[in-house]
mmCIF file of C-alpha atoms in Angstrom:
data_model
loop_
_atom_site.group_PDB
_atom_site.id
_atom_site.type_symbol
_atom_site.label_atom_id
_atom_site.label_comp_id
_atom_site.label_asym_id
_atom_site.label_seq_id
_atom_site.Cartn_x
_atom_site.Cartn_y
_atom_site.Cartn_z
ATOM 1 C CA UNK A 1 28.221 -13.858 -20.515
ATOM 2 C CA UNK A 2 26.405 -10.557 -20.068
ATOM 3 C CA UNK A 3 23.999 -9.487 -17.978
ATOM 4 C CA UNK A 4 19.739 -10.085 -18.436
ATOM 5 C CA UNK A 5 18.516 -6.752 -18.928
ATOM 6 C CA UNK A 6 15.254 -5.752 -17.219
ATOM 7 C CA UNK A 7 13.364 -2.637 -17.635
ATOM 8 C CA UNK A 8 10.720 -1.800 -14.951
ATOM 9 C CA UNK A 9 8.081 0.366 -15.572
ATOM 10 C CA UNK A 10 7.308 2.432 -12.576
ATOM 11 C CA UNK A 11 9.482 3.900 -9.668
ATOM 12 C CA UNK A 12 7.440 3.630 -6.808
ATOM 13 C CA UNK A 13 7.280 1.407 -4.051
ATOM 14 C CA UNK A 14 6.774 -1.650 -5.943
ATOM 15 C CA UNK A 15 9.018 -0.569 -8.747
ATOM 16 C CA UNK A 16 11.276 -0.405 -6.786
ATOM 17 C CA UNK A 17 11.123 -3.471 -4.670
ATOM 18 C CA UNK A 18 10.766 -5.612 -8.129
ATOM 19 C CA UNK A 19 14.198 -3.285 -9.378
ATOM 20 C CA UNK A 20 16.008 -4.490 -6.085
ATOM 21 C CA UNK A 21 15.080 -8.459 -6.091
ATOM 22 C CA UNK A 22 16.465 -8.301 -10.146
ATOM 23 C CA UNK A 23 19.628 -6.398 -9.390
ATOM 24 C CA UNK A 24 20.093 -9.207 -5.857
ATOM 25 C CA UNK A 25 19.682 -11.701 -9.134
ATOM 26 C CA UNK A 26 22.289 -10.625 -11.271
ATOM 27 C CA UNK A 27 19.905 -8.442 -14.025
ATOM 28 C CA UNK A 28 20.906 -4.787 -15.298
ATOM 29 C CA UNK A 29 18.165 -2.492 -14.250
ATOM 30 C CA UNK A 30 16.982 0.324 -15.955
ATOM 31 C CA UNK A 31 13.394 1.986 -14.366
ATOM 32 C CA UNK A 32 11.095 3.952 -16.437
ATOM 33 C CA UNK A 33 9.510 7.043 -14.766
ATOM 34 C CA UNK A 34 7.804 9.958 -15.660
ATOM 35 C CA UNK A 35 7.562 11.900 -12.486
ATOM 36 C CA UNK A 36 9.844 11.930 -9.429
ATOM 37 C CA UNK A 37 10.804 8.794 -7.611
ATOM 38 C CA UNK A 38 7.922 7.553 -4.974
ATOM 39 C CA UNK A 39 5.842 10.435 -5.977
ATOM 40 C CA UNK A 40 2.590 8.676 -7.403
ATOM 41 C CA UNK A 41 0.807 6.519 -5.160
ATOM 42 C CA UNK A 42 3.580 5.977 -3.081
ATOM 43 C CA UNK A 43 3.732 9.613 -2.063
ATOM 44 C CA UNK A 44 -0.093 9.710 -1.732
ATOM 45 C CA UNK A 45 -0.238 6.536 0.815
ATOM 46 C CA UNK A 46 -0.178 6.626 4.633
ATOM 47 C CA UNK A 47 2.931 4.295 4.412
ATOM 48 C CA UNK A 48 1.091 1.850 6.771
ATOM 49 C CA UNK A 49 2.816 -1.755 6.865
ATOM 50 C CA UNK A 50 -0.208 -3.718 7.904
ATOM 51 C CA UNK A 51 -0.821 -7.570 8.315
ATOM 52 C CA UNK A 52 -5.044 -7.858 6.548
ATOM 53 C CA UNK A 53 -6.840 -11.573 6.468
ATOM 54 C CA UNK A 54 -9.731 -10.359 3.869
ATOM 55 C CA UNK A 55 -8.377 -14.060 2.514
ATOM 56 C CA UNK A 56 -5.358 -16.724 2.984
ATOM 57 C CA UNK A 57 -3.940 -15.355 0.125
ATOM 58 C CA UNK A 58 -3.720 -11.815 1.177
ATOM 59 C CA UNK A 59 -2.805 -12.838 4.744
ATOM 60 C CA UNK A 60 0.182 -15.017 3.404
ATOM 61 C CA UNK A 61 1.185 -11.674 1.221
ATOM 62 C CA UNK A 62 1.044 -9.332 4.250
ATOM 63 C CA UNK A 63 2.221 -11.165 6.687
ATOM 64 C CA UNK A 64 5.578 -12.527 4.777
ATOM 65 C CA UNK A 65 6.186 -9.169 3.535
ATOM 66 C CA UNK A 66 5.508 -7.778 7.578
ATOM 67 C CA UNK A 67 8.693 -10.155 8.147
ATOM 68 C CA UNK A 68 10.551 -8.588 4.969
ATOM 69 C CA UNK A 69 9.921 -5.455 5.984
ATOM 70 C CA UNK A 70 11.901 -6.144 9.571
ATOM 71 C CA UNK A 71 14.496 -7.342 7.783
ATOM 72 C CA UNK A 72 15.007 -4.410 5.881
ATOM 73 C CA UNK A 73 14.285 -1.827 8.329
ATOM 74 C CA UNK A 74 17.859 -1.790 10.259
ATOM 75 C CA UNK A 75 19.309 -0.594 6.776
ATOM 76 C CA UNK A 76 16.927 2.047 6.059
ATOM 77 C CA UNK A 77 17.850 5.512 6.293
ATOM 78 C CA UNK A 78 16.368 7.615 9.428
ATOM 79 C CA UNK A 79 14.646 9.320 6.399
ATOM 80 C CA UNK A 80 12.487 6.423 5.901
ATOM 81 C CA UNK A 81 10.526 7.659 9.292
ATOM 82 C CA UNK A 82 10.176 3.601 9.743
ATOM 83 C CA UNK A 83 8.190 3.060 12.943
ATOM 84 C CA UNK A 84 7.098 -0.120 14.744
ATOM 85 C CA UNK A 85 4.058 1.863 16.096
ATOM 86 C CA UNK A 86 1.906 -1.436 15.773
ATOM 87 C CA UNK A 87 -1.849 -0.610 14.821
ATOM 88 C CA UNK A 88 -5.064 -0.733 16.814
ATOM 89 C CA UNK A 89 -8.183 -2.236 15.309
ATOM 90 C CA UNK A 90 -10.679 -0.156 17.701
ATOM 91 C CA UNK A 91 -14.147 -1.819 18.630
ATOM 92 C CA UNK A 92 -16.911 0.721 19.055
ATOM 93 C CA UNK A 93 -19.150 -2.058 20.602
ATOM 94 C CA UNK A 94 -19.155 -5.178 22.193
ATOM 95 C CA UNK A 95 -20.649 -7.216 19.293
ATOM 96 C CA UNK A 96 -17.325 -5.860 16.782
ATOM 97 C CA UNK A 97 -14.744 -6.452 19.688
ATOM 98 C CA UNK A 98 -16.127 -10.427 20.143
ATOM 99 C CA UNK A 99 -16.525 -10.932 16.033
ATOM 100 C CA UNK A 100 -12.423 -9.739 15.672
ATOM 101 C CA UNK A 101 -11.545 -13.199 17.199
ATOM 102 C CA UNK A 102 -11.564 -14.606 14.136
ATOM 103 C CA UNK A 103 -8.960 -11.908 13.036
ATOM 104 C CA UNK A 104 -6.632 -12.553 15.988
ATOM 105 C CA UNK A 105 -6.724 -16.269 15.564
ATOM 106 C CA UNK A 106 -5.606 -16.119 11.747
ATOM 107 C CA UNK A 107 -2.690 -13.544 12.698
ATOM 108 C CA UNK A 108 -1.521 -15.970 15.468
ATOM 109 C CA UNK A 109 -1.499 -18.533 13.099
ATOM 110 C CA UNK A 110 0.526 -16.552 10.421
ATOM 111 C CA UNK A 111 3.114 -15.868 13.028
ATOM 112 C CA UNK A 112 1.943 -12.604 13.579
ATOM 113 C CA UNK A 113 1.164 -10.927 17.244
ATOM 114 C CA UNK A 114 -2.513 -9.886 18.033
ATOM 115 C CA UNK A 115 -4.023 -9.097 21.752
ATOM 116 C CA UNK A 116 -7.552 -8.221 22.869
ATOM 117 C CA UNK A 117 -7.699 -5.275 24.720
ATOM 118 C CA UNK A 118 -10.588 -4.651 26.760
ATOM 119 C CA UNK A 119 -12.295 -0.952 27.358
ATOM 120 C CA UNK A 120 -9.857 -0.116 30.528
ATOM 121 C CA UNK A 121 -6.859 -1.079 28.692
ATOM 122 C CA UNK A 122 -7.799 1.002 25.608
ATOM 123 C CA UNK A 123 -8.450 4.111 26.914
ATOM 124 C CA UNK A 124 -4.786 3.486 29.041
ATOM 125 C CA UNK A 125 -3.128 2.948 25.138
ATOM 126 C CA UNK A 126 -4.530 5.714 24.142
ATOM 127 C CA UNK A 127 -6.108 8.146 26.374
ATOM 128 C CA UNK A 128 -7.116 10.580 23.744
ATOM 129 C CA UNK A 129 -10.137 7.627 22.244
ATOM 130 C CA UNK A 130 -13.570 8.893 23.291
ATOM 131 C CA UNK A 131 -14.534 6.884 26.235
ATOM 132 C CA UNK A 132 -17.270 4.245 25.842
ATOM 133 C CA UNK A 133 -15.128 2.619 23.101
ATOM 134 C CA UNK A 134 -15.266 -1.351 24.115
ATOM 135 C CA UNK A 135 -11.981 -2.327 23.176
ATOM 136 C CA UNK A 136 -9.623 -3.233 20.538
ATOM 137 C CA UNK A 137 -7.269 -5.808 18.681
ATOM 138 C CA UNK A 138 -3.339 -4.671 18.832
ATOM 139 C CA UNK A 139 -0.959 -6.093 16.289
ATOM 140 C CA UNK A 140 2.166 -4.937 17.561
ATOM 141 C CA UNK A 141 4.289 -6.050 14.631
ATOM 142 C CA UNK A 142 2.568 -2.986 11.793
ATOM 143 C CA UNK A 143 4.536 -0.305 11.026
ATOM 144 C CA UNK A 144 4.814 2.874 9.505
ATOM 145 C CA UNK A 145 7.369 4.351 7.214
ATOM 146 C CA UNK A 146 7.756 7.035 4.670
ATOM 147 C CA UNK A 147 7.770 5.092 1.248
ATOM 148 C CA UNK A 148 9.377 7.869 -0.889
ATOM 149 C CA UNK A 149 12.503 7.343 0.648
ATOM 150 C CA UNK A 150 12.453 3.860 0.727
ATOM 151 C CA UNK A 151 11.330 3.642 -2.996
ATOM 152 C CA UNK A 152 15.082 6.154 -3.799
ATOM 153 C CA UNK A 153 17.052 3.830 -1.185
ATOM 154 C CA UNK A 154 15.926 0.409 -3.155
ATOM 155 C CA UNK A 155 16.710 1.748 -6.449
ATOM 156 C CA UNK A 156 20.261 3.085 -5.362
ATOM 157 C CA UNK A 157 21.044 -0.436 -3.505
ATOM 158 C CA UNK A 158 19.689 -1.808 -6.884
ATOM 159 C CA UNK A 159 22.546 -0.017 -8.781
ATOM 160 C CA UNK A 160 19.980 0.512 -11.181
ATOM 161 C CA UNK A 161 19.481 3.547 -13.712
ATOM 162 C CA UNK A 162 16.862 5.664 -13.665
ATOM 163 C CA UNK A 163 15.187 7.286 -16.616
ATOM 164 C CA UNK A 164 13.091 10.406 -16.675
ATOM 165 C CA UNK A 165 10.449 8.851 -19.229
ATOM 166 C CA UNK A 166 7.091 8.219 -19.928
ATOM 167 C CA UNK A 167 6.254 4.288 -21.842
ATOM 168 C CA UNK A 168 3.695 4.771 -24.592
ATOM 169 C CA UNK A 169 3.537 1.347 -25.692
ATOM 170 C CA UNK A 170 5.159 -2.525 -25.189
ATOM 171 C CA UNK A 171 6.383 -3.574 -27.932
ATOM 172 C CA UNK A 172 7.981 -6.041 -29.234
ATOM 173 C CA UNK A 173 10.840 -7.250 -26.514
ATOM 174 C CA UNK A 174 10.799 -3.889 -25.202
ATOM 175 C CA UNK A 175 9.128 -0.963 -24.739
ATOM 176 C CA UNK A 176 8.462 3.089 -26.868
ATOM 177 C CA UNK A 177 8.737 6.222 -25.294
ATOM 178 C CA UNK A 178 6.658 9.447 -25.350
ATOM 179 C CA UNK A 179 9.910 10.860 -27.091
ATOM 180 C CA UNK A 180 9.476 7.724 -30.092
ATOM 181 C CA UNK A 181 12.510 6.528 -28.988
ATOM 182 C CA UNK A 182 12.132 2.554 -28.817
ATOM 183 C CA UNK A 183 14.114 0.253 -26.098
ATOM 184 C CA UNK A 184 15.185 -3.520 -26.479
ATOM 185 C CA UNK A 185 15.373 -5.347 -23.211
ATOM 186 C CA UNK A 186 15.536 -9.222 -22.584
ATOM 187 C CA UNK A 187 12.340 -8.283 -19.684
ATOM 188 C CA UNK A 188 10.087 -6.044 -19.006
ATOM 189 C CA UNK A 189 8.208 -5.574 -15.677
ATOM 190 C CA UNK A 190 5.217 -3.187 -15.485
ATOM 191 C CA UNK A 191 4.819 -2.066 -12.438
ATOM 192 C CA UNK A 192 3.375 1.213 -12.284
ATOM 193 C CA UNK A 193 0.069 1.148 -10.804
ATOM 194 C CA UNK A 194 -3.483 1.652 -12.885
ATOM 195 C CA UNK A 195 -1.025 3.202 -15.396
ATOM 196 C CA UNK A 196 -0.806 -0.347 -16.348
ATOM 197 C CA UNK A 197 -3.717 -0.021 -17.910
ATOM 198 C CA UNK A 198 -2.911 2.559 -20.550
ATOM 199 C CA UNK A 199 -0.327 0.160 -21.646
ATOM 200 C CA UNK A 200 -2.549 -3.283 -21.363
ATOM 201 C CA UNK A 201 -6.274 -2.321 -21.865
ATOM 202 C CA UNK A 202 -7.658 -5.994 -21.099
ATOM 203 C CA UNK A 203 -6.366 -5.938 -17.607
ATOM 204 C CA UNK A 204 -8.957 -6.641 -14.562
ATOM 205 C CA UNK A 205 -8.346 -3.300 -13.138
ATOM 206 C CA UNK A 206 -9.824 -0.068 -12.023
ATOM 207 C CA UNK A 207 -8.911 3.035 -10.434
ATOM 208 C CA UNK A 208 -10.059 3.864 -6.067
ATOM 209 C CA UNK A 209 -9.672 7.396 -5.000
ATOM 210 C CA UNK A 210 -8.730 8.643 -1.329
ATOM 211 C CA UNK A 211 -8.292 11.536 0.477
ATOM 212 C CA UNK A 212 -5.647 11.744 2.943
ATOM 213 C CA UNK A 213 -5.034 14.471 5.351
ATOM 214 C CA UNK A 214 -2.392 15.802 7.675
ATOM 215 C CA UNK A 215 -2.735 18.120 10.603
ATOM 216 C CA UNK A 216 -0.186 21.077 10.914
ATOM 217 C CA UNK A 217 3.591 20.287 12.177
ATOM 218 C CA UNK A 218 3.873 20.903 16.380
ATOM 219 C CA UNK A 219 6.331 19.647 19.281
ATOM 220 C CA UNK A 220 4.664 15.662 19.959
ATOM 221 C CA UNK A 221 4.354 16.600 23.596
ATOM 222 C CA UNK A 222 2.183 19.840 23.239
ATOM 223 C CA UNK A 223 0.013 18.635 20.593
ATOM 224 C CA UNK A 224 -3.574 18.725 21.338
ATOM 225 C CA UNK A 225 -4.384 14.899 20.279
ATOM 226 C CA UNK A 226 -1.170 12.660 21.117
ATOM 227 C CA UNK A 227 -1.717 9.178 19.647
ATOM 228 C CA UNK A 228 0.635 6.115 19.844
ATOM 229 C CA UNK A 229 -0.539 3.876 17.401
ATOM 230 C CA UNK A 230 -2.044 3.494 13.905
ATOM 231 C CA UNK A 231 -5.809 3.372 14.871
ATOM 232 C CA UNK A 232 -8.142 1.984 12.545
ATOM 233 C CA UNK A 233 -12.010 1.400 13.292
ATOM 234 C CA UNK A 234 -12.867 -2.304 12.667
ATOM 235 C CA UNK A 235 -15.598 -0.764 10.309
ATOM 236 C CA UNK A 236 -12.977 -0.100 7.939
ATOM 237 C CA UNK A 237 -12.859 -3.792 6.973
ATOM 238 C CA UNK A 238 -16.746 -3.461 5.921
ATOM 239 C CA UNK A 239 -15.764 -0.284 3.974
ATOM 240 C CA UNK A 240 -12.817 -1.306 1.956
ATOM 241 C CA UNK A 241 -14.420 -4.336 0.871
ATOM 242 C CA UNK A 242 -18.427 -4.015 1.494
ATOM 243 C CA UNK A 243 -19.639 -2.405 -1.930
ATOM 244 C CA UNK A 244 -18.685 0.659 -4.570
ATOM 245 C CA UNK A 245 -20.588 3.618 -2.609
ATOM 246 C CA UNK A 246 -18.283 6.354 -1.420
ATOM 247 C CA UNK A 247 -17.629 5.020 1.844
ATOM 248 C CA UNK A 248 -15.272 7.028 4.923
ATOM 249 C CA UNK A 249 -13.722 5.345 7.726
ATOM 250 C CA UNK A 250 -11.390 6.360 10.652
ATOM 251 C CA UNK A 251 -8.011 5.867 10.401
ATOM 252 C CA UNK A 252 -4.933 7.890 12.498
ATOM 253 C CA UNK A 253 -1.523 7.718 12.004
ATOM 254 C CA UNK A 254 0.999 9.288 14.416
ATOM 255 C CA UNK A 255 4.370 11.131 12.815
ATOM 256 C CA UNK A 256 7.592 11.314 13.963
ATOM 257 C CA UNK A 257 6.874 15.245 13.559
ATOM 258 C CA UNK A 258 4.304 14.996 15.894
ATOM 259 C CA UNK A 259 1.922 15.696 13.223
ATOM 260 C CA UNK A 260 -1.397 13.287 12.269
ATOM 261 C CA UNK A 261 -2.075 11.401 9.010
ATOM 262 C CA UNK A 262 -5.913 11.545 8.475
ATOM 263 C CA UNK A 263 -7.663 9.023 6.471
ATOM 264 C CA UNK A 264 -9.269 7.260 5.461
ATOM 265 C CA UNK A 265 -12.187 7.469 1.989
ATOM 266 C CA UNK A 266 -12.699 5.274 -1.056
ATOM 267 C CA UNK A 267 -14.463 5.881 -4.171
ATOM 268 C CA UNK A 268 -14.489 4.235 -7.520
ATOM 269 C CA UNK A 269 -14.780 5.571 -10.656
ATOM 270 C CA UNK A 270 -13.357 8.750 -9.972
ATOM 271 C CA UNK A 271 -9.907 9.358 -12.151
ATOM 272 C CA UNK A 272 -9.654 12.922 -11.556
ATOM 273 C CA UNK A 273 -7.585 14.224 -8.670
ATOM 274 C CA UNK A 274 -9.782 17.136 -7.260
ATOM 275 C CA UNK A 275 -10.271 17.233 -3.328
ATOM 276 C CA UNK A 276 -14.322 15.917 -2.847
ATOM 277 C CA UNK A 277 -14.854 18.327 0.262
ATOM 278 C CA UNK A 278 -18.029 16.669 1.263
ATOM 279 C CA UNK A 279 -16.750 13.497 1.390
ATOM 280 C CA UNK A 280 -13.364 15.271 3.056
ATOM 281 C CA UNK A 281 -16.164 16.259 5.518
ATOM 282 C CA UNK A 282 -17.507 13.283 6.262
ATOM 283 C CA UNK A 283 -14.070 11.574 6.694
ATOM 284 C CA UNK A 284 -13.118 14.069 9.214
ATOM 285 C CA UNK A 285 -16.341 13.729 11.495
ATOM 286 C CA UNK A 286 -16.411 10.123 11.454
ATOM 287 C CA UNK A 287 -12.463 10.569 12.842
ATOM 288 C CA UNK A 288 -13.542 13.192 15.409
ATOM 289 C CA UNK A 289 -16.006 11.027 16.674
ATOM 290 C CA UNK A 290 -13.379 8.793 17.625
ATOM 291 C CA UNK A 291 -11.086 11.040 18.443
ATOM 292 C CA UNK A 292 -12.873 14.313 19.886
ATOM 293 C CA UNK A 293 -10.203 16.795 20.241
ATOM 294 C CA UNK A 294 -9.306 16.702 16.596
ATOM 295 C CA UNK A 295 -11.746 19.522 16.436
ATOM 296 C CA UNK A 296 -8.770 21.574 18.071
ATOM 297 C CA UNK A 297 -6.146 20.720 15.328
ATOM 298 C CA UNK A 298 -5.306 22.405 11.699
ATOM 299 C CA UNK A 299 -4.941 20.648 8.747
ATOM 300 C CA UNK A 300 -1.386 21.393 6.896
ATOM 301 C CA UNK A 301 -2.429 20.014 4.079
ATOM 302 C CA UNK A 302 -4.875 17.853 2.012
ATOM 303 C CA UNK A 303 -4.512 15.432 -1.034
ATOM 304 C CA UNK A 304 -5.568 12.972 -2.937
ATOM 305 C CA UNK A 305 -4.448 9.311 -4.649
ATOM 306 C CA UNK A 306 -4.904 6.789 -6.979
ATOM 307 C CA UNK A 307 -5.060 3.195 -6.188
ATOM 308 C CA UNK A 308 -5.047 0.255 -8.177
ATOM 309 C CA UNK A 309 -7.718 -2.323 -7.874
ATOM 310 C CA UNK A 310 -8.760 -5.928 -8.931
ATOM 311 C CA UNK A 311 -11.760 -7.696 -8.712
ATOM 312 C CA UNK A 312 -10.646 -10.079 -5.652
ATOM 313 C CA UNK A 313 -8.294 -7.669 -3.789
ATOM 314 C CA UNK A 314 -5.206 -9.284 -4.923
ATOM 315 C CA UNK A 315 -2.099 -7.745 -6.742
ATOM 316 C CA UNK A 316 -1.403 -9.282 -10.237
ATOM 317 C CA UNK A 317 2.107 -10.896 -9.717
ATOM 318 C CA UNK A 318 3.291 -12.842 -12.741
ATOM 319 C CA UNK A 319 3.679 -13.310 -16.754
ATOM 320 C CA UNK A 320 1.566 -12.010 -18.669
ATOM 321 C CA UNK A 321 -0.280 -14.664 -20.060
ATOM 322 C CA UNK A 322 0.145 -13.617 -23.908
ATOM 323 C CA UNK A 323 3.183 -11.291 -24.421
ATOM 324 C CA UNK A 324 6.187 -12.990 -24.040
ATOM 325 C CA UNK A 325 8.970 -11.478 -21.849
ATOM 326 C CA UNK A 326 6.359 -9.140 -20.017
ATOM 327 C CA UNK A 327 5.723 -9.382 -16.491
ATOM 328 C CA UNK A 328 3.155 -7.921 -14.089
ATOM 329 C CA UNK A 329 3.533 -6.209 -10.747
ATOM 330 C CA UNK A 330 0.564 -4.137 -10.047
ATOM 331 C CA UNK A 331 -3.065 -4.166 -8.804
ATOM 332 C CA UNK A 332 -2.130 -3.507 -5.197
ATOM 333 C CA UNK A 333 -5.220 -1.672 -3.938
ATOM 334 C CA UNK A 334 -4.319 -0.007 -0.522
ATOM 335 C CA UNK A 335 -1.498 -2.429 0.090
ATOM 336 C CA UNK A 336 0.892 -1.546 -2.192
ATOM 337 C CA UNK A 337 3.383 -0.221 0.332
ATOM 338 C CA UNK A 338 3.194 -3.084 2.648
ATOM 339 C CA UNK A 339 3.286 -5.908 -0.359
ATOM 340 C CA UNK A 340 5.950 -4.339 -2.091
ATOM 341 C CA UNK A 341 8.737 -6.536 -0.518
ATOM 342 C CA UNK A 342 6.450 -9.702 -1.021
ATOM 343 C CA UNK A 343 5.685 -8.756 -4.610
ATOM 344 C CA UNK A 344 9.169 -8.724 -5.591
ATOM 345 C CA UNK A 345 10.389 -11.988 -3.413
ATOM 346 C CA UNK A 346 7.326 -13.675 -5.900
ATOM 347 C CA UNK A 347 8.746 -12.191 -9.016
ATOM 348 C CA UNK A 348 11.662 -13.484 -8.365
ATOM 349 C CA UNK A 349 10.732 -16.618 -7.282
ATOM 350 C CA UNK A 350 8.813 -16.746 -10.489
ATOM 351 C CA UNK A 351 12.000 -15.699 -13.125
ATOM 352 C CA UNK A 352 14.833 -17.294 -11.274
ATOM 353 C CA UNK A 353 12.963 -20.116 -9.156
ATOM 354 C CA UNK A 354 14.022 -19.832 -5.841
ATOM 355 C CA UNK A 355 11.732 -20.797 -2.968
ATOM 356 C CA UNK A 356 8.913 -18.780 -1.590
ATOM 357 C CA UNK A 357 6.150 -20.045 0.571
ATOM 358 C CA UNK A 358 4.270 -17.324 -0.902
ATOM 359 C CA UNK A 359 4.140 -19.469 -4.494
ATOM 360 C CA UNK A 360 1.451 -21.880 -2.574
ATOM 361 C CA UNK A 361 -1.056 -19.182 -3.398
ATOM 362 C CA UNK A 362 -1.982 -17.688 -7.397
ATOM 363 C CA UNK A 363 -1.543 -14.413 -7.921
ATOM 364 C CA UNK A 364 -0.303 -14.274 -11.153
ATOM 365 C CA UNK A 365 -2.688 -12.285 -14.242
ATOM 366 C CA UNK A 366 -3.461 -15.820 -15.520
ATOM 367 C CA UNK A 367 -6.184 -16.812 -12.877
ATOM 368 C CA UNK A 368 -8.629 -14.052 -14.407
ATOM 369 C CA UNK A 369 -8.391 -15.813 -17.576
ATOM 370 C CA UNK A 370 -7.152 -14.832 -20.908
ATOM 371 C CA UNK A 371 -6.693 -11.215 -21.269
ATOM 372 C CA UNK A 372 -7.183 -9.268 -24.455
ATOM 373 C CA UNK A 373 -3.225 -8.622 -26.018
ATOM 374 C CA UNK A 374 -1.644 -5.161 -25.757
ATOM 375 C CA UNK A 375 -1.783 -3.114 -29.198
ATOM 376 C CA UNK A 376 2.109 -3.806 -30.836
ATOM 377 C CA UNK A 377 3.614 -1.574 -33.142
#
C-alpha cells in the first residue's frame, strides 16, 4: 500500500512542525516554499518559547507545546541557539506586581513554574533594571531559540522534499503553481502564515506588523547592558490584546552572542514592510526606560514582520470546513514559534486520531462559522 501524500504549504516554523508530525505518521511530504526555509515570519520573530493565559485555550496550547519543546531540545543542533533563559514579567508598580497572581496561579496549575519576586530580588536577577521597579513574575521553564534552524532541522528529520515554489491556487485535491504547473496530493496543509489568505479569501484573518531590533555583536561580559532573562513589562499583556492603536512595549532578549533582541511594537493594517521610525522611536524609549544604559548600545540592525492574526487570538488548527482534503495551520499571532510543536501534535491528532489533551479545546476554522469557499479552477 503506498504512502498518503501531503503537501504543506509553508516552510516555516509551523510548516515545518506540521511536515514532521506527517512524516512520524507514515505520509510522504513534499513543502511548498517560495523563499528560503524559516525566512518569513520565522526569521522575523524573537524565537521566544513562552507559556501566555490570555484564555484556557491558549494556556493549554502554550503550555503543552512548552513541554514539547523540552522534549525536542536535546536533539537540536547547537545552531538552534535553544536557551532555557526563562522570562521575567517585570512589575513597574505595586498595583501590576499584586494583579499577576492570577497569572502565576493559572501557570501552576498548567504544570508550569512561576515565582514572585519582590523589588530586592529583582534588581539581584538583573542588576541592569532601573531601580524602583517593584518586582516581577519568573517562569523559569520559557525559552529562547533560533527558529530558522529549527524550521531546516524538522524538515530534514521529516525526510521530506522541499520545493522552491510559490501556490497560486487550491484546487481540486491539490494545489497550482506560479509556474501553471498543477500538483495532485491525497492532503494539503496550508500553513504559511497571512499568505493563507491569498489562497482562502473568507478566512478570519489579518495581518500585525512589528519591529524588532538587535544591538551590535560584543564579548557577553564587556557589554554595556548584560541581561539574563527574557524581560517583558506586564504592560505588554494590555498592548497585545487592549485595542488596534499602534501600541510599543518593552521586551529584551539576551543572545548567545552577547548581543540584545529589541522589541517589542504592533500595528494593524499595515502590509508593507518599511521600518516606521517613530514608532521604532517610541519602542526604544519605552525599553530604555527600563533598561537605562541601552542608551550606550548600537543597533546592528533593524527589521520588520508579519504576523498572522484572528479575531480571538487563537491559531486556526483543523479542516477546512468546505474543501475537502484541505487543512489549516495558521493564524498564530506572536506565538507561532512557541505553538508550532502543539499545532502539529493537534493536526495529527485530528488526521490520524491519536490522543491529545489539547483536543478538549476548539481551535479548528469551523468555530468562526462557515467560511466563504476558495476560488477552484
Amino acid at each position: 500500500m503506498s504512502k498518503l501524500h501531503a503537501i504543506v504549504i509553508g516552510g516555516g516554523m509551523v510548516g515545518a512542525a506540521c511536515a514532521d508530525a506527517l512524516a512520524l505518521n507514515g505520509v510522504r511530504v513534499t513543502v511548498l516554499e517560495p523563499e528560503p526555509i524559516g525566512g518569513g515570519a520565522t526569521a522575523a520573530g524573537m524565537g521566544h518559547l513562552v507559556v501566555m493565559d490570555d484564555s484556557p485555550a491558549q494556556l493549554a496550547l502554550t503550555a503543552r507545546s512548552l513541554e514539547l519543546w523540552e522534549a525536542l531540545a536535546r536533539d537540536l543542533p547547537a545552531q538552534a541557539d535553544y536557551r532555557a533563559c526563562g522570562t521575567l514579567w517585570v512589575a513597574s508598580d505595586n498595583e501590576e506586581l499584586e494583579a499577576v497572581e492570577p497569572k502565576r496561579q493559572a501557570y501552576l496549575a498548567a504544570g508550569r513554574g512561576a515565582t514572585l519576586l519582590d523589588a530586592a530580588e529583582l534588581a539581584r536577577a538583573e542588576p541592569n533594571l532601573r531601580p524602583g521597579l517593584a518586582g516581577a513574575l519568573r517562569v523559569p521553564g520559557d525559552s529562547v531559540v533560533y527558529a530558522p534552524v529549527v524550521a531546516q532541522f524538522l524538515l530534514e528529520r521529516a525526510g521530506a522534499t522541499v520545493r522552491r515554489g510559490a501556490v497560486t491556487e487550491l484546487i481540486e485535491g491539490g494545489v497550482r503553481l506560479a509556474s501553471g504547473e498543477s500538483l495532485h496530493v491525497d492532503l494539503v496543509v496550508v500553513a504559511n502564515g497571512i499568505g493563507a489568505v491569498g489562497l482562502l479569501p473568507g478566512l478570519p484573518l489579518r495581518q500585525r506588523k512589528g519591529h524588532l531590533l538587535i544591538t551590535e555583536r560584543g564579548v557577553a561580559s564587556l557589554h554595556p547592558v548584560q541581561v539574563n532573562h527574557q524581560l517583558v513589562e506586564l504592560g505588554y499583556l494590555k498592548s497585545a490584546h487592549g485595542g488596534d492603536e499602534d501600541s510599543v512595549a518593552f521586551n529584551v532578549q539576551p543572545r548567545p552572542t552577547g548581543q540584545l533582541l529589541i522589541g517589542s511594537s504592533r500595528q494593524f493594517g499595515r502590509p508593507d514592510r518599511e521600518i516606521d521610525w517613530p514608532l521604532l522611536r517610541r519602542m526604544l524609549r519605552r525599553a530604555a526606560e527600563f533598561l537605562p544604559a541601552l542608551a550606550q548600545t548600537s543597533a546592528l540592525r533593524v527589521w520588520t514582520g508579519q504576523r498572522c492574526a484572528s479575531p480571538d487570538h487563537l491559531p486556526l488548527i483543523g479542516p477546512h470546513p468546505d474543501l475537502d482534503g484541505v487543512f489549516l495551520a495558521t493564524g498564530h499571532e506572536g506565538l507561532g514559534i512557541t505553538t508550532a510543536l502543539g499545532t502539529a501534535e493537534v493536526l495529527a491528532a485530528q488526521l490520524f486520531g491519536g490522543f491529545s489533551e489539547l483536543l478538549a479545546h476548539d481551535f479548528t476554522p469551523a468555530r468562526f462559522g462557515r467560511m466563504p469557499e476558495a476560488v477552484h479552477a
